Short mmCIF file of C-alpha atoms and ligand atoms in Angstrom, two decimals:
data_model
loop_
_atom_site.label_atom_id
_atom_site.label_comp_id
_atom_site.label_asym_id
_atom_site.label_seq_id
_atom_site.Cartn_x
_atom_site.Cartn_y
_atom_site.Cartn_z
CA MET B 1 78.61 113.03 131.67
CA ASP B 2 76.16 115.53 133.11
CA LEU B 3 75.72 118.38 130.67
CA ALA B 4 73.74 120.42 133.16
CA PHE B 5 76.59 122.68 134.12
CA THR B 6 77.16 123.79 137.69
CA ARG B 7 76.41 127.30 138.88
CA GLU B 8 80.16 127.99 139.02
CA GLU B 9 80.60 126.81 135.44
CA GLU B 10 77.74 129.00 134.26
CA ALA B 11 79.26 131.95 136.16
CA PHE B 12 82.58 131.28 134.43
CA ARG B 13 80.81 131.24 131.07
CA ALA B 14 79.08 134.53 131.86
CA GLU B 15 82.36 136.15 132.94
CA ALA B 16 84.05 135.02 129.71
CA ARG B 17 81.13 136.31 127.63
CA ALA B 18 81.20 139.71 129.32
CA TRP B 19 84.96 140.04 128.80
CA LEU B 20 84.70 139.04 125.15
CA THR B 21 81.81 141.43 124.53
CA ALA B 22 83.94 144.27 125.88
CA HIS B 23 87.20 143.32 124.11
CA VAL B 24 86.67 141.52 120.78
CA PRO B 25 87.70 143.92 118.00
CA SER B 26 84.69 145.29 116.15
CA GLU B 27 86.48 144.92 112.79
CA PRO B 28 88.07 141.52 111.93
CA LEU B 29 91.89 141.56 112.18
CA PRO B 30 93.84 141.07 108.95
CA SER B 31 94.65 137.39 108.17
CA LEU B 32 97.12 135.90 110.63
CA GLU B 33 98.87 134.30 107.65
CA THR B 34 100.28 137.74 106.68
CA ALA B 35 102.98 139.78 108.45
CA GLU B 36 100.54 142.55 109.35
CA GLY B 37 97.89 140.11 110.58
CA PHE B 38 100.43 138.08 112.51
CA ALA B 39 101.51 141.18 114.45
CA ALA B 40 97.87 142.15 115.11
CA HIS B 41 97.05 138.65 116.37
CA ARG B 42 100.14 138.65 118.59
CA ALA B 43 98.90 141.89 120.17
CA TRP B 44 95.48 140.25 120.66
CA GLU B 45 97.16 137.34 122.49
CA ALA B 46 98.77 139.88 124.85
CA GLU B 47 95.36 141.46 125.49
CA LEU B 48 93.82 138.05 126.27
CA ALA B 49 96.74 137.16 128.53
CA ALA B 50 96.61 140.44 130.45
CA ASP B 51 93.25 139.31 131.89
CA ARG B 52 94.19 135.60 131.94
CA TRP B 53 91.95 134.49 129.12
CA SER B 54 94.62 133.14 126.76
CA VAL B 55 95.11 129.68 128.31
CA VAL B 56 92.30 129.24 130.81
CA ASP B 57 92.96 125.56 131.59
CA TRP B 58 96.68 126.02 132.42
CA PRO B 59 97.89 126.37 136.02
CA THR B 60 97.86 129.94 137.28
CA GLU B 61 101.64 130.01 137.74
CA TYR B 62 102.04 129.90 133.93
CA GLY B 63 99.36 132.48 133.12
CA GLY B 64 96.22 130.32 133.17
CA ARG B 65 93.19 130.12 135.47
CA ASP B 66 93.48 126.44 136.40
CA ALA B 67 89.96 126.21 135.00
CA GLY B 68 90.08 122.59 133.75
CA LEU B 69 88.86 121.04 130.52
CA VAL B 70 85.12 121.63 130.92
CA ARG B 71 85.53 125.37 131.50
CA TRP B 72 88.02 125.50 128.65
CA LEU B 73 85.34 124.02 126.36
CA LEU B 74 82.80 126.56 127.65
CA PHE B 75 85.29 129.36 127.09
CA GLU B 76 85.87 128.17 123.53
CA GLU B 77 82.10 128.19 122.85
CA GLU B 78 81.92 131.80 123.99
CA TYR B 79 85.10 132.71 122.14
CA TYR B 80 83.84 131.54 118.74
CA ALA B 81 80.29 132.76 119.32
CA ALA B 82 81.77 136.22 119.93
CA GLY B 83 83.60 136.08 116.57
CA ALA B 84 86.97 136.53 118.31
CA PRO B 85 90.22 136.40 116.28
CA GLY B 86 92.06 133.16 115.35
CA ARG B 87 94.78 132.00 117.74
CA VAL B 88 98.23 132.66 116.34
CA ASN B 89 99.98 130.48 118.93
CA GLN B 90 97.79 127.45 118.44
CA ASN B 91 100.63 125.03 117.69
CA GLY B 92 102.44 126.08 120.83
CA VAL B 93 99.35 125.96 123.01
CA SER B 94 97.80 122.75 121.66
CA LEU B 95 100.97 120.74 120.95
CA LEU B 96 104.09 121.98 122.71
CA ALA B 97 102.45 122.99 125.98
CA PRO B 98 100.83 119.55 126.64
CA THR B 99 104.21 117.98 125.77
CA LEU B 100 105.94 120.14 128.37
CA PHE B 101 103.25 119.47 130.98
CA ASP B 102 103.75 115.72 130.52
CA HIS B 103 107.45 115.42 129.71
CA GLY B 104 109.22 118.78 130.25
CA THR B 105 111.20 119.85 133.28
CA ARG B 106 109.97 122.41 135.78
CA GLU B 107 112.62 124.77 134.49
CA GLN B 108 111.40 124.37 130.89
CA ARG B 109 107.79 125.01 131.86
CA ALA B 110 108.74 128.13 133.82
CA ARG B 111 110.89 129.40 130.95
CA VAL B 112 108.65 128.57 127.98
CA LEU B 113 105.01 128.72 129.04
CA PRO B 114 104.46 132.29 130.33
CA SER B 115 105.83 133.89 127.15
CA MET B 116 103.75 131.45 125.08
CA ALA B 117 100.63 132.40 127.03
CA GLY B 118 101.26 136.10 126.34
CA GLY B 119 102.10 135.70 122.64
CA GLU B 120 105.59 137.17 123.09
CA VAL B 121 107.02 133.93 121.73
CA VAL B 122 105.02 132.27 118.96
CA TRP B 123 105.90 128.65 118.21
CA ALA B 124 105.98 126.68 114.96
CA GLN B 125 105.73 122.90 114.65
CA ALA B 126 108.71 121.40 112.78
CA TRP B 127 107.80 117.73 112.45
CA SER B 128 107.24 117.11 108.71
CA GLU B 129 110.04 116.65 106.21
CA PRO B 130 109.95 116.30 102.41
CA GLU B 131 110.17 112.47 102.69
CA ALA B 132 108.52 112.15 106.09
CA GLY B 133 104.89 113.21 106.44
CA SER B 134 102.55 110.29 107.11
CA ASP B 135 105.61 108.12 107.64
CA LEU B 136 107.04 110.54 110.16
CA ALA B 137 109.40 107.95 111.65
CA SER B 138 111.45 107.99 108.45
CA LEU B 139 112.63 111.56 109.16
CA ARG B 140 116.27 112.30 108.39
CA SER B 141 117.09 115.67 109.99
CA LYS B 142 119.74 114.97 112.56
CA ALA B 143 120.89 116.10 115.98
CA VAL B 144 124.59 115.52 116.63
CA ARG B 145 126.08 115.75 120.12
CA THR B 146 128.42 118.66 120.80
CA ALA B 147 129.79 120.35 123.93
CA GLY B 148 126.84 121.56 126.02
CA GLY B 149 124.17 120.61 123.52
CA TRP B 150 123.37 119.49 119.98
CA ARG B 151 123.88 120.60 116.38
CA LEU B 152 120.79 120.29 114.15
CA SER B 153 120.97 119.83 110.37
CA GLY B 154 118.39 118.96 107.75
CA GLN B 155 115.15 120.20 106.19
CA LYS B 156 111.68 120.58 107.66
CA THR B 157 108.62 121.43 105.61
CA TRP B 158 104.94 122.53 105.81
CA SER B 159 105.56 124.53 108.96
CA SER B 160 102.47 126.64 109.64
CA ARG B 161 103.21 130.33 110.25
CA ALA B 162 106.96 129.62 110.57
CA ALA B 163 107.70 132.60 108.31
CA PHE B 164 106.76 134.91 111.20
CA ALA B 165 107.10 132.69 114.28
CA ASP B 166 109.92 132.94 116.83
CA ARG B 167 110.77 129.40 117.85
CA ALA B 168 110.01 125.84 116.76
CA PHE B 169 109.85 122.33 118.18
CA GLY B 170 110.51 119.10 116.34
CA LEU B 171 111.97 115.64 116.13
CA PHE B 172 115.54 114.89 115.08
CA ARG B 173 117.50 111.68 114.49
CA SER B 174 120.12 111.55 117.22
CA ASP B 175 121.09 107.87 116.84
CA PRO B 176 121.39 106.87 113.17
CA ASP B 177 122.32 103.30 114.22
CA ALA B 178 119.12 102.64 116.22
CA PRO B 179 117.55 99.31 115.07
CA LYS B 180 114.11 100.76 114.20
CA PRO B 181 113.22 104.12 112.52
CA HIS B 182 111.15 105.41 115.44
CA GLN B 183 113.99 104.76 117.88
CA GLY B 184 116.91 107.14 118.35
CA LEU B 185 114.83 110.31 117.84
CA THR B 186 115.18 113.34 120.12
CA TYR B 187 112.59 116.06 120.70
CA LEU B 188 114.13 119.56 120.69
CA MET B 189 113.14 123.22 120.77
CA PHE B 190 115.11 125.72 118.68
CA ASP B 191 115.22 129.39 117.77
CA LEU B 192 114.04 130.23 114.25
CA ARG B 193 116.48 133.17 114.19
CA ALA B 194 119.55 131.20 115.35
CA PRO B 195 122.64 131.15 113.11
CA GLY B 196 122.28 128.32 110.57
CA VAL B 197 118.46 128.54 110.24
CA THR B 198 116.98 129.58 106.88
CA VAL B 199 113.21 130.08 106.75
CA ARG B 200 111.74 130.00 103.24
CA PRO B 201 108.04 130.85 102.81
CA THR B 202 106.01 128.37 100.69
CA ALA B 203 103.06 129.64 98.67
CA ARG B 204 99.69 128.32 99.82
CA LEU B 205 96.59 127.93 97.68
CA ASP B 206 95.31 131.26 99.03
CA GLY B 207 98.64 133.00 98.34
CA LYS B 208 99.23 134.04 101.98
CA PRO B 209 102.93 133.95 102.89
CA ALA B 210 103.17 132.50 106.42
CA PHE B 211 103.63 128.78 105.60
CA ALA B 212 107.34 127.89 105.38
CA GLU B 213 110.03 125.29 105.02
CA LEU B 214 113.10 125.36 107.24
CA PHE B 215 116.70 124.60 106.36
CA LEU B 216 118.98 123.86 109.29
CA ASP B 217 122.75 123.91 108.99
CA GLU B 218 124.62 122.99 112.19
CA VAL B 219 122.21 124.95 114.38
CA PHE B 220 123.36 124.88 118.01
CA VAL B 221 120.75 123.95 120.64
CA PRO B 222 121.69 123.80 124.34
CA ASP B 223 120.91 120.69 126.42
CA GLU B 224 118.23 122.61 128.30
CA ASP B 225 116.12 122.60 125.12
CA VAL B 226 115.87 118.81 124.86
CA ILE B 227 112.38 117.64 125.90
CA GLY B 228 112.47 114.35 127.80
CA GLU B 229 115.34 111.92 127.40
CA PRO B 230 117.45 111.95 124.23
CA GLY B 231 116.37 109.02 122.04
CA GLN B 232 112.79 109.03 123.46
CA GLY B 233 111.36 111.62 121.05
CA TRP B 234 108.90 109.31 119.29
CA ARG B 235 107.08 108.22 122.43
CA ILE B 236 106.84 111.83 123.59
CA ALA B 237 105.59 113.15 120.25
CA MET B 238 102.93 110.45 119.89
CA SER B 239 101.51 111.12 123.33
CA THR B 240 100.69 114.70 122.29
CA ALA B 241 99.54 114.00 118.72
CA GLY B 242 96.42 112.25 120.10
CA ASN B 243 95.65 115.29 122.23
CA GLU B 244 95.88 117.54 119.15
CA ARG B 245 93.58 115.42 116.97
CA GLY B 246 91.03 114.46 119.58
CA LEU B 247 90.54 117.47 121.78
CA LYS B 248 92.65 120.59 121.60
CA LEU B 249 93.12 121.61 117.98
CA ARG B 250 89.46 121.89 116.98
CA SER B 251 87.09 122.52 119.85
CA PRO B 252 83.34 122.23 119.12
CA GLY B 253 82.81 125.94 119.79
CA ARG B 254 84.34 126.67 116.38
CA PHE B 255 81.78 124.51 114.58
CA LEU B 256 78.78 125.54 116.68
CA ALA B 257 79.50 129.15 115.73
CA ALA B 258 80.12 128.29 112.06
CA ALA B 259 76.87 126.26 111.85
CA ASP B 260 74.92 129.16 113.35
CA ARG B 261 76.48 131.54 110.82
CA LEU B 262 75.57 129.15 108.03
CA HIS B 263 72.01 129.03 109.32
CA ARG B 264 71.84 132.84 109.26
CA LEU B 265 73.28 132.93 105.75
CA TRP B 266 70.64 130.41 104.60
CA GLU B 267 67.87 132.56 106.08
CA ALA B 268 69.36 135.71 104.53
CA GLN B 269 69.30 133.97 101.12
CA GLY B 270 65.57 133.30 101.49
CA SER B 271 65.78 129.83 103.16
CA PRO B 272 66.04 127.90 99.86
CA ALA B 273 64.52 124.42 100.18
CA TRP B 274 67.35 122.71 98.27
CA ALA B 275 69.83 123.63 101.04
CA GLY B 276 67.55 122.92 104.02
CA ASP B 277 68.83 119.39 104.74
CA ARG B 278 72.46 120.45 104.38
CA VAL B 279 72.02 123.32 106.83
CA ALA B 280 70.19 121.00 109.25
CA ASP B 281 73.05 118.47 108.94
CA ALA B 282 75.54 121.22 109.82
CA LEU B 283 73.54 122.25 112.90
CA ILE B 284 73.11 118.65 114.06
CA GLY B 285 76.75 117.73 113.30
CA ALA B 286 78.08 120.58 115.44
CA ARG B 287 75.92 119.48 118.38
CA ALA B 288 76.88 115.82 117.95
CA TYR B 289 80.57 116.75 117.89
CA ARG B 290 80.05 118.83 121.02
CA LEU B 291 78.59 115.84 122.88
CA PHE B 292 81.37 113.57 121.66
CA THR B 293 84.02 116.05 122.80
CA PHE B 294 82.49 116.57 126.23
CA ALA B 295 82.43 112.76 126.58
CA ALA B 296 86.15 112.60 125.66
CA ALA B 297 86.94 115.41 128.12
CA SER B 298 85.06 113.63 130.85
CA ARG B 299 87.04 110.42 130.21
CA VAL B 300 90.26 112.40 130.47
CA LEU B 301 89.06 114.02 133.72
CA ASP B 302 88.39 110.51 135.05
CA GLY B 303 92.06 109.71 134.43
CA ALA B 304 91.85 107.90 131.07
CA ALA B 305 94.29 108.71 128.28
CA LEU B 306 92.90 109.92 124.95
CA GLY B 307 93.35 106.82 122.85
CA PRO B 308 92.75 105.99 119.19
CA GLU B 309 89.25 107.53 119.52
CA SER B 310 91.06 110.80 118.73
CA SER B 311 91.21 109.62 115.13
CA LEU B 312 87.39 109.46 114.98
CA ASN B 313 87.20 113.09 116.07
CA LYS B 314 89.86 114.15 113.57
CA VAL B 315 88.10 112.51 110.58
CA PHE B 316 84.75 113.93 111.72
CA TRP B 317 85.75 117.57 112.17
CA SER B 318 87.81 117.76 109.01
CA GLU B 319 85.08 116.29 106.76
CA TYR B 320 82.37 118.27 108.56
CA ASP B 321 84.23 121.55 107.94
CA ILE B 322 84.41 120.93 104.20
CA ALA B 323 80.70 120.03 103.94
CA LEU B 324 79.72 123.12 105.94
CA THR B 325 81.80 125.58 103.93
CA GLU B 326 80.75 123.98 100.61
CA THR B 327 77.13 124.58 101.58
CA ALA B 328 77.93 128.22 102.34
CA LEU B 329 79.64 128.68 98.97
CA ASP B 330 76.70 127.05 97.18
CA LEU B 331 74.34 129.44 98.97
CA LEU B 332 76.47 132.41 97.92
CA GLY B 333 76.50 131.24 94.28
CA ALA B 334 78.75 133.20 91.93
CA GLN B 335 79.63 135.64 94.68
CA GLY B 336 81.12 132.77 96.70
CA GLU B 337 83.24 131.65 93.76
CA LEU B 338 84.49 135.04 92.68
CA ALA B 339 84.74 137.35 95.68
CA ASP B 340 87.37 137.04 98.40
CA THR B 341 84.83 136.50 101.18
CA ASP B 342 85.37 135.13 104.66
CA TRP B 343 83.53 131.97 103.51
CA SER B 344 85.77 131.46 100.48
CA GLU B 345 88.89 131.83 102.66
CA ARG B 346 87.42 129.35 105.11
CA TYR B 347 86.55 126.93 102.33
CA VAL B 348 90.08 126.92 100.92
CA PHE B 349 91.52 126.24 104.38
CA SER B 350 88.96 123.50 105.08
CA LEU B 351 90.38 121.54 102.14
CA ALA B 352 93.61 121.08 104.13
CA GLY B 353 91.74 119.60 107.13
CA PRO B 354 91.95 115.98 105.93
CA ILE B 355 95.73 116.43 105.46
CA TYR B 356 97.17 118.27 108.48
CA ALA B 357 97.28 116.77 111.99
CA GLY B 358 97.73 113.37 110.25
CA THR B 359 95.93 112.52 107.00
CA ASN B 360 92.49 110.95 107.16
CA GLU B 361 93.71 107.85 105.32
CA ILE B 362 96.13 107.26 108.19
CA GLN B 363 93.42 108.05 110.78
CA ARG B 364 91.12 105.49 109.11
CA ASP B 365 93.91 102.89 109.32
CA ILE B 366 94.22 103.63 113.05
CA ILE B 367 90.43 103.30 113.49
CA ALA B 368 90.37 100.02 111.53
CA GLU B 369 93.28 98.44 113.36
CA ARG B 370 93.05 99.79 116.90
CA LEU B 371 89.34 100.41 117.40
CA LEU B 372 87.73 97.81 115.13
CA GLY B 373 90.46 95.17 115.50
CA LEU B 374 90.73 94.63 111.73
CA PRO B 375 93.93 93.14 110.31
CA LYS B 376 96.79 95.48 109.41
CA GLY B 377 96.59 96.83 105.85
CA ARG B 378 99.45 96.40 103.38
CA ARG B 379 102.03 99.16 103.79
C1 LIG A 1 97.62 123.40 105.95
C2 LIG A 1 98.68 122.48 106.48
C3 LIG A 1 99.38 122.83 107.61
C4 LIG A 1 100.41 122.00 108.08
N1 LIG A 1 101.12 122.43 109.17
C5 LIG A 1 102.18 121.70 109.58
C6 LIG A 1 103.00 122.18 110.65
O1 LIG A 1 102.76 123.26 111.21
N2 LIG A 1 104.07 121.45 111.01
C7 LIG A 1 104.37 120.25 110.42
O2 LIG A 1 105.35 119.62 110.84
N3 LIG A 1 103.62 119.76 109.40
C8 LIG A 1 102.53 120.46 108.97
N4 LIG A 1 101.77 120.00 107.91
C9 LIG A 1 102.16 118.76 107.23
C10 LIG A 1 101.20 117.59 107.42
O3 LIG A 1 101.30 117.06 108.71
C11 LIG A 1 101.53 116.56 106.33
O4 LIG A 1 101.20 117.14 105.09
C12 LIG A 1 100.78 115.26 106.52
O5 LIG A 1 101.24 114.55 107.65
C13 LIG A 1 100.91 114.34 105.27
O6 LIG A 1 102.24 114.15 104.94
P1 LIG A 1 102.74 114.39 103.43
O7 LIG A 1 102.30 115.76 103.01
O8 LIG A 1 104.20 114.07 103.39
O9 LIG A 1 101.94 113.36 102.52
P2 LIG A 1 102.22 111.78 102.34
O10 LIG A 1 102.57 111.17 103.64
O11 LIG A 1 103.23 111.68 101.22
O12 LIG A 1 100.83 111.27 101.87
C14 LIG A 1 100.32 111.45 100.56
C15 LIG A 1 99.00 110.66 100.46
O13 LIG A 1 99.24 109.25 100.64
C16 LIG A 1 98.48 108.74 101.71
N5 LIG A 1 99.21 107.73 102.45
C17 LIG A 1 100.51 107.80 102.85
N6 LIG A 1 100.83 106.67 103.53
C18 LIG A 1 99.71 105.89 103.56
C19 LIG A 1 99.40 104.61 104.13
N7 LIG A 1 100.30 103.92 104.81
N8 LIG A 1 98.14 104.12 103.97
C20 LIG A 1 97.19 104.83 103.29
N9 LIG A 1 97.44 106.05 102.73
C21 LIG A 1 98.68 106.57 102.86
C22 LIG A 1 98.23 109.94 102.60
O14 LIG A 1 97.14 109.75 103.45
C23 LIG A 1 98.01 111.04 101.58
O15 LIG A 1 96.70 111.02 101.07
C24 LIG A 1 100.73 120.79 107.42
C25 LIG A 1 100.01 120.42 106.26
C26 LIG A 1 99.01 121.26 105.79
C27 LIG A 1 98.29 120.84 104.53
#
């Protein structure tokens, strides 16, 4: 791919930069994992959306700019470089929206996407269950047919920001007699405030209260909230999981900005020689990941699907993030261990990177089997 961007792309970048310079809050918002921070980040989403910066690659009819993947990547570089707030609707934007673009109906897209773009409706992902994380196909929550829709029952867990979100999307077993576990699953959207839903916050390592588990007791969902055909949920979910791991969840802009911040921290600490190689690795890693991601985007723009290469990206960014934040904490010394700094918060969250979006052990199995052609491991 040609990384000399066109004049139009550079103009887009400049427009994004100017908007961000004028609008990014001068003081960081409170953590989006708290009720107060969640509300502040929702208001920020509305501000982004008012000038069509919240989902730049989406079609204009749903609130985007039809800008395409390359401009989206450029926007993300500017976004993180400007120190703009975290995105509270990330699960909706990076997981549910691509699912609806590929498998939803026109009516669903028109109903769901504009309010997602504006942050009026924030979505939670309800895939994991207590006995179904890596082995997602063993999930037991069920969807039972009823007049005009379905009744959902069961338990979902590890749902990011579900304590404050509005709606959720997830997989349910609609045909308990299907011959294989990944058959007979249906993909549904539901209201987190519907009768029969109990949302129970789960404490995280950092003590913030937004993570939650969900208990569903005969929750009614109308037919219009089924995504794709009933029974086809697995195929639909897998087509978007690759997108999450390989492209949309962690754009390189995030790491370019973090590596630059680390570099500045190193200089501010007197450029200690012992950390020089680690800081250089962080700067090089961010640029390597950027090239890899632009290459993936260019394959997608040429019509290819994101395949198992997504797992390479996922392992890379999650391990990179830990190494980068560990270096920052080492540079801060006792202050990094004891004080509640931005770096310490980032470090604690980085530890979850090898777990969420599919654990790295599972990603390495995918790489071994599907990219390297090695025999299947023992399960
Ligand atoms: C911060 C965070 C946010 C999350 N957000 C969400 C969310 O919003 N929505 C949601 O639905 N889920 C979410 N999750 C859940 C996440 O997707 C699961 O934790 C993950 O898929 C692992 O599942 P598990 O926790 O059940 O662990 P397990 O599947 O029980 O795995 C435990 C360990 O065993 C290893 N293992 C399991 N099977 C194999 C195998 N076959 N080969 C080799 N190793 C194996 C795993 O890699 C792991 O190291 C989140 C998790 C975290 C930590």
